[in-house]
């Protein structure tokens, strides 16, 4: 096996980071999905555990409030991810690092309403609304990943 070749996620990251703009976009997608998995995976078992405690129901307005809160915080997370991709204060930072930072920050956008929905598993309206917001933020973040990679590359070109 040649030096630098390998299998697994880390080898794929390394390969993609050396593969130009298209590779940087692939690495950003990988980082996004891994960060989303790390952030959201604990939500279901913790939500199920909370469900076993038989929590008291709350009004429908609170369910809409949870969804609005998750959507608002998710949009703020996407804005911060965009700023991380375009940040020129650290010119020595490699474009790959900036794009991966932005992708991992963008993963928190759908994770926030997803986790709120997990905390509301006892309330179908609440988890449905929160998970719908999470799905919308996931699609929005996923479509912005190539732009983050382009912005990171443009802002760090010598």
PDB file of C-alpha atoms in Angstrom:
ATOM      1  CA  UNK A   1       0.000   0.000   0.000  1.00  0.00           C
ATOM      2  CA  UNK A   2       1.519   3.366  -0.981  1.00  0.00           C
ATOM      3  CA  UNK A   3       2.306   5.914   1.679  1.00  0.00           C
ATOM      4  CA  UNK A   4      -0.673   8.068   2.553  1.00  0.00           C
ATOM      5  CA  UNK A   5      -3.130   5.537   1.219  1.00  0.00           C
ATOM      6  CA  UNK A   6      -5.486   3.930   3.624  1.00  0.00           C
ATOM      7  CA  UNK A   7      -9.046   3.228   4.412  1.00  0.00           C
ATOM      8  CA  UNK A   8     -11.494   4.732   6.775  1.00  0.00           C
ATOM      9  CA  UNK A   9     -12.856   8.149   7.469  1.00  0.00           C
ATOM     10  CA  UNK A  10      -9.556   9.802   8.334  1.00  0.00           C
ATOM     11  CA  UNK A  11      -7.845   8.575   5.183  1.00  0.00           C
ATOM     12  CA  UNK A  12     -10.797   9.829   3.154  1.00  0.00           C
ATOM     13  CA  UNK A  13     -10.527  13.238   4.826  1.00  0.00           C
ATOM     14  CA  UNK A  14      -6.827  13.437   4.042  1.00  0.00           C
ATOM     15  CA  UNK A  15      -7.367  12.335   0.456  1.00  0.00           C
ATOM     16  CA  UNK A  16     -10.187  14.811  -0.088  1.00  0.00           C
ATOM     17  CA  UNK A  17      -8.279  17.725   1.438  1.00  0.00           C
ATOM     18  CA  UNK A  18      -5.502  17.186  -1.107  1.00  0.00           C
ATOM     19  CA  UNK A  19      -7.973  16.865  -4.001  1.00  0.00           C
ATOM     20  CA  UNK A  20      -8.710  20.535  -4.698  1.00  0.00           C
ATOM     21  CA  UNK A  21     -12.043  22.343  -4.395  1.00  0.00           C
ATOM     22  CA  UNK A  22     -14.198  19.298  -5.204  1.00  0.00           C
ATOM     23  CA  UNK A  23     -12.367  17.269  -2.580  1.00  0.00           C
ATOM     24  CA  UNK A  24     -12.748  20.053  -0.059  1.00  0.00           C
ATOM     25  CA  UNK A  25     -16.512  20.008  -0.650  1.00  0.00           C
ATOM     26  CA  UNK A  26     -16.558  16.199  -0.101  1.00  0.00           C
ATOM     27  CA  UNK A  27     -14.526  16.546   3.088  1.00  0.00           C
ATOM     28  CA  UNK A  28     -16.926  19.237   4.277  1.00  0.00           C
ATOM     29  CA  UNK A  29     -19.900  16.913   3.741  1.00  0.00           C
ATOM     30  CA  UNK A  30     -18.144  14.154   5.678  1.00  0.00           C
ATOM     31  CA  UNK A  31     -17.303  16.502   8.541  1.00  0.00           C
ATOM     32  CA  UNK A  32     -20.875  17.820   8.568  1.00  0.00           C
ATOM     33  CA  UNK A  33     -22.415  14.351   8.806  1.00  0.00           C
ATOM     34  CA  UNK A  34     -19.966  13.112  11.437  1.00  0.00           C
ATOM     35  CA  UNK A  35     -20.502  16.200  13.589  1.00  0.00           C
ATOM     36  CA  UNK A  36     -24.286  15.904  13.220  1.00  0.00           C
ATOM     37  CA  UNK A  37     -24.133  12.262  14.259  1.00  0.00           C
ATOM     38  CA  UNK A  38     -21.984  13.104  17.285  1.00  0.00           C
ATOM     39  CA  UNK A  39     -24.307  15.914  18.339  1.00  0.00           C
ATOM     40  CA  UNK A  40     -27.659  14.235  17.718  1.00  0.00           C
ATOM     41  CA  UNK A  41     -27.034  10.574  18.572  1.00  0.00           C
ATOM     42  CA  UNK A  42     -27.385  11.003  22.349  1.00  0.00           C
ATOM     43  CA  UNK A  43     -30.780  12.644  21.894  1.00  0.00           C
ATOM     44  CA  UNK A  44     -32.887   9.556  21.252  1.00  0.00           C
ATOM     45  CA  UNK A  45     -31.742   7.461  24.219  1.00  0.00           C
ATOM     46  CA  UNK A  46     -31.911  10.465  26.550  1.00  0.00           C
ATOM     47  CA  UNK A  47     -35.335  11.397  25.208  1.00  0.00           C
ATOM     48  CA  UNK A  48     -36.546   7.830  25.671  1.00  0.00           C
ATOM     49  CA  UNK A  49     -35.223   7.823  29.221  1.00  0.00           C
ATOM     50  CA  UNK A  50     -37.059  11.081  29.910  1.00  0.00           C
ATOM     51  CA  UNK A  51     -40.195   9.589  28.355  1.00  0.00           C
ATOM     52  CA  UNK A  52     -40.078   6.777  30.923  1.00  0.00           C
ATOM     53  CA  UNK A  53     -40.419   9.351  33.691  1.00  0.00           C
ATOM     54  CA  UNK A  54     -43.934  10.194  32.398  1.00  0.00           C
ATOM     55  CA  UNK A  55     -43.511  13.979  32.108  1.00  0.00           C
ATOM     56  CA  UNK A  56     -46.554  16.226  32.281  1.00  0.00           C
ATOM     57  CA  UNK A  57     -47.945  17.445  28.963  1.00  0.00           C
ATOM     58  CA  UNK A  58     -47.730  21.087  28.038  1.00  0.00           C
ATOM     59  CA  UNK A  59     -49.874  23.281  25.779  1.00  0.00           C
ATOM     60  CA  UNK A  60     -49.619  23.369  21.997  1.00  0.00           C
ATOM     61  CA  UNK A  61     -48.244  26.911  22.174  1.00  0.00           C
ATOM     62  CA  UNK A  62     -45.204  25.531  23.992  1.00  0.00           C
ATOM     63  CA  UNK A  63     -44.678  22.994  21.205  1.00  0.00           C
ATOM     64  CA  UNK A  64     -44.716  25.776  18.627  1.00  0.00           C
ATOM     65  CA  UNK A  65     -42.362  27.731  20.871  1.00  0.00           C
ATOM     66  CA  UNK A  66     -39.908  24.823  21.014  1.00  0.00           C
ATOM     67  CA  UNK A  67     -39.924  24.565  17.232  1.00  0.00           C
ATOM     68  CA  UNK A  68     -39.472  28.320  16.798  1.00  0.00           C
ATOM     69  CA  UNK A  69     -36.660  28.325  19.341  1.00  0.00           C
ATOM     70  CA  UNK A  70     -34.902  25.443  17.600  1.00  0.00           C
ATOM     71  CA  UNK A  71     -35.319  27.071  14.201  1.00  0.00           C
ATOM     72  CA  UNK A  72     -34.016  30.406  15.467  1.00  0.00           C
ATOM     73  CA  UNK A  73     -30.970  28.928  17.158  1.00  0.00           C
ATOM     74  CA  UNK A  74     -30.319  26.766  14.098  1.00  0.00           C
ATOM     75  CA  UNK A  75     -30.325  29.797  11.815  1.00  0.00           C
ATOM     76  CA  UNK A  76     -27.889  31.554  14.139  1.00  0.00           C
ATOM     77  CA  UNK A  77     -25.628  28.487  13.974  1.00  0.00           C
ATOM     78  CA  UNK A  78     -25.694  28.623  10.167  1.00  0.00           C
ATOM     79  CA  UNK A  79     -24.776  32.297  10.226  1.00  0.00           C
ATOM     80  CA  UNK A  80     -21.830  31.565  12.513  1.00  0.00           C
ATOM     81  CA  UNK A  81     -20.728  28.729  10.229  1.00  0.00           C
ATOM     82  CA  UNK A  82     -20.787  31.084   7.241  1.00  0.00           C
ATOM     83  CA  UNK A  83     -18.669  33.571   9.191  1.00  0.00           C
ATOM     84  CA  UNK A  84     -16.193  30.814  10.072  1.00  0.00           C
ATOM     85  CA  UNK A  85     -15.785  29.933   6.405  1.00  0.00           C
ATOM     86  CA  UNK A  86     -15.181  33.557   5.453  1.00  0.00           C
ATOM     87  CA  UNK A  87     -13.035  34.512   8.420  1.00  0.00           C
ATOM     88  CA  UNK A  88      -9.882  36.220   7.172  1.00  0.00           C
ATOM     89  CA  UNK A  89      -8.428  37.031  10.599  1.00  0.00           C
ATOM     90  CA  UNK A  90      -6.308  33.882  10.538  1.00  0.00           C
ATOM     91  CA  UNK A  91      -4.556  34.004   7.154  1.00  0.00           C
ATOM     92  CA  UNK A  92      -2.155  31.211   8.075  1.00  0.00           C
ATOM     93  CA  UNK A  93      -5.068  28.827   8.519  1.00  0.00           C
ATOM     94  CA  UNK A  94      -5.394  26.330   5.684  1.00  0.00           C
ATOM     95  CA  UNK A  95      -8.561  26.477   3.552  1.00  0.00           C
ATOM     96  CA  UNK A  96      -9.365  22.890   4.506  1.00  0.00           C
ATOM     97  CA  UNK A  97      -9.382  23.723   8.171  1.00  0.00           C
ATOM     98  CA  UNK A  98     -11.705  26.696   7.686  1.00  0.00           C
ATOM     99  CA  UNK A  99     -14.120  24.700   5.512  1.00  0.00           C
ATOM    100  CA  UNK A 100     -14.209  21.783   7.967  1.00  0.00           C
ATOM    101  CA  UNK A 101     -14.714  24.180  10.887  1.00  0.00           C
ATOM    102  CA  UNK A 102     -17.644  25.770   9.076  1.00  0.00           C
ATOM    103  CA  UNK A 103     -19.116  22.366   8.206  1.00  0.00           C
ATOM    104  CA  UNK A 104     -18.923  21.142  11.799  1.00  0.00           C
ATOM    105  CA  UNK A 105     -20.478  24.366  13.058  1.00  0.00           C
ATOM    106  CA  UNK A 106     -23.248  24.032  10.470  1.00  0.00           C
ATOM    107  CA  UNK A 107     -24.022  20.555  11.834  1.00  0.00           C
ATOM    108  CA  UNK A 108     -25.227  22.138  15.051  1.00  0.00           C
ATOM    109  CA  UNK A 109     -28.056  23.860  13.128  1.00  0.00           C
ATOM    110  CA  UNK A 110     -30.218  20.750  12.590  1.00  0.00           C
ATOM    111  CA  UNK A 111     -28.972  19.166  15.809  1.00  0.00           C
ATOM    112  CA  UNK A 112     -30.517  21.880  17.998  1.00  0.00           C
ATOM    113  CA  UNK A 113     -34.172  21.350  17.006  1.00  0.00           C
ATOM    114  CA  UNK A 114     -33.595  17.598  16.780  1.00  0.00           C
ATOM    115  CA  UNK A 115     -32.455  17.512  20.399  1.00  0.00           C
ATOM    116  CA  UNK A 116     -35.357  19.720  21.458  1.00  0.00           C
ATOM    117  CA  UNK A 117     -37.666  17.233  19.750  1.00  0.00           C
ATOM    118  CA  UNK A 118     -35.991  14.374  21.599  1.00  0.00           C
ATOM    119  CA  UNK A 119     -36.704  16.159  24.877  1.00  0.00           C
ATOM    120  CA  UNK A 120     -40.360  16.342  23.833  1.00  0.00           C
ATOM    121  CA  UNK A 121     -40.949  12.728  22.780  1.00  0.00           C
ATOM    122  CA  UNK A 122     -43.978  12.613  25.056  1.00  0.00           C
ATOM    123  CA  UNK A 123     -45.644  15.383  23.023  1.00  0.00           C
ATOM    124  CA  UNK A 124     -46.175  14.318  19.364  1.00  0.00           C
ATOM    125  CA  UNK A 125     -46.871  17.865  18.157  1.00  0.00           C
ATOM    126  CA  UNK A 126     -43.669  19.166  19.729  1.00  0.00           C
ATOM    127  CA  UNK A 127     -41.332  16.496  18.429  1.00  0.00           C
ATOM    128  CA  UNK A 128     -42.991  16.591  15.021  1.00  0.00           C
ATOM    129  CA  UNK A 129     -42.527  20.337  14.701  1.00  0.00           C
ATOM    130  CA  UNK A 130     -38.987  20.239  16.068  1.00  0.00           C
ATOM    131  CA  UNK A 131     -37.956  17.415  13.776  1.00  0.00           C
ATOM    132  CA  UNK A 132     -39.528  19.178  10.796  1.00  0.00           C
ATOM    133  CA  UNK A 133     -37.436  22.239  11.669  1.00  0.00           C
ATOM    134  CA  UNK A 134     -34.382  19.975  11.976  1.00  0.00           C
ATOM    135  CA  UNK A 135     -35.048  18.473   8.535  1.00  0.00           C
ATOM    136  CA  UNK A 136     -35.406  21.923   6.980  1.00  0.00           C
ATOM    137  CA  UNK A 137     -32.194  23.130   8.618  1.00  0.00           C
ATOM    138  CA  UNK A 138     -30.399  19.963   7.530  1.00  0.00           C
ATOM    139  CA  UNK A 139     -31.333  20.588   3.900  1.00  0.00           C
ATOM    140  CA  UNK A 140     -30.390  24.255   4.149  1.00  0.00           C
ATOM    141  CA  UNK A 141     -27.036  23.506   5.769  1.00  0.00           C
ATOM    142  CA  UNK A 142     -26.273  20.693   3.335  1.00  0.00           C
ATOM    143  CA  UNK A 143     -26.837  22.971   0.342  1.00  0.00           C
ATOM    144  CA  UNK A 144     -24.518  25.611   1.823  1.00  0.00           C
ATOM    145  CA  UNK A 145     -21.525  23.306   2.359  1.00  0.00           C
ATOM    146  CA  UNK A 146     -20.020  23.810  -1.139  1.00  0.00           C
ATOM    147  CA  UNK A 147     -20.278  27.582  -0.673  1.00  0.00           C
ATOM    148  CA  UNK A 148     -18.417  27.299   2.633  1.00  0.00           C
ATOM    149  CA  UNK A 149     -15.659  25.341   0.909  1.00  0.00           C
ATOM    150  CA  UNK A 150     -15.434  27.923  -1.894  1.00  0.00           C
ATOM    151  CA  UNK A 151     -15.403  30.831   0.567  1.00  0.00           C
ATOM    152  CA  UNK A 152     -12.702  29.190   2.661  1.00  0.00           C
ATOM    153  CA  UNK A 153     -10.558  28.626  -0.426  1.00  0.00           C
ATOM    154  CA  UNK A 154     -11.042  32.154  -1.772  1.00  0.00           C
ATOM    155  CA  UNK A 155     -10.261  33.879   1.512  1.00  0.00           C
ATOM    156  CA  UNK A 156      -7.048  31.976   2.012  1.00  0.00           C
ATOM    157  CA  UNK A 157      -5.604  32.038  -1.479  1.00  0.00           C
ATOM    158  CA  UNK A 158      -2.037  33.403  -1.412  1.00  0.00           C
TER     159      UNK A 158
END
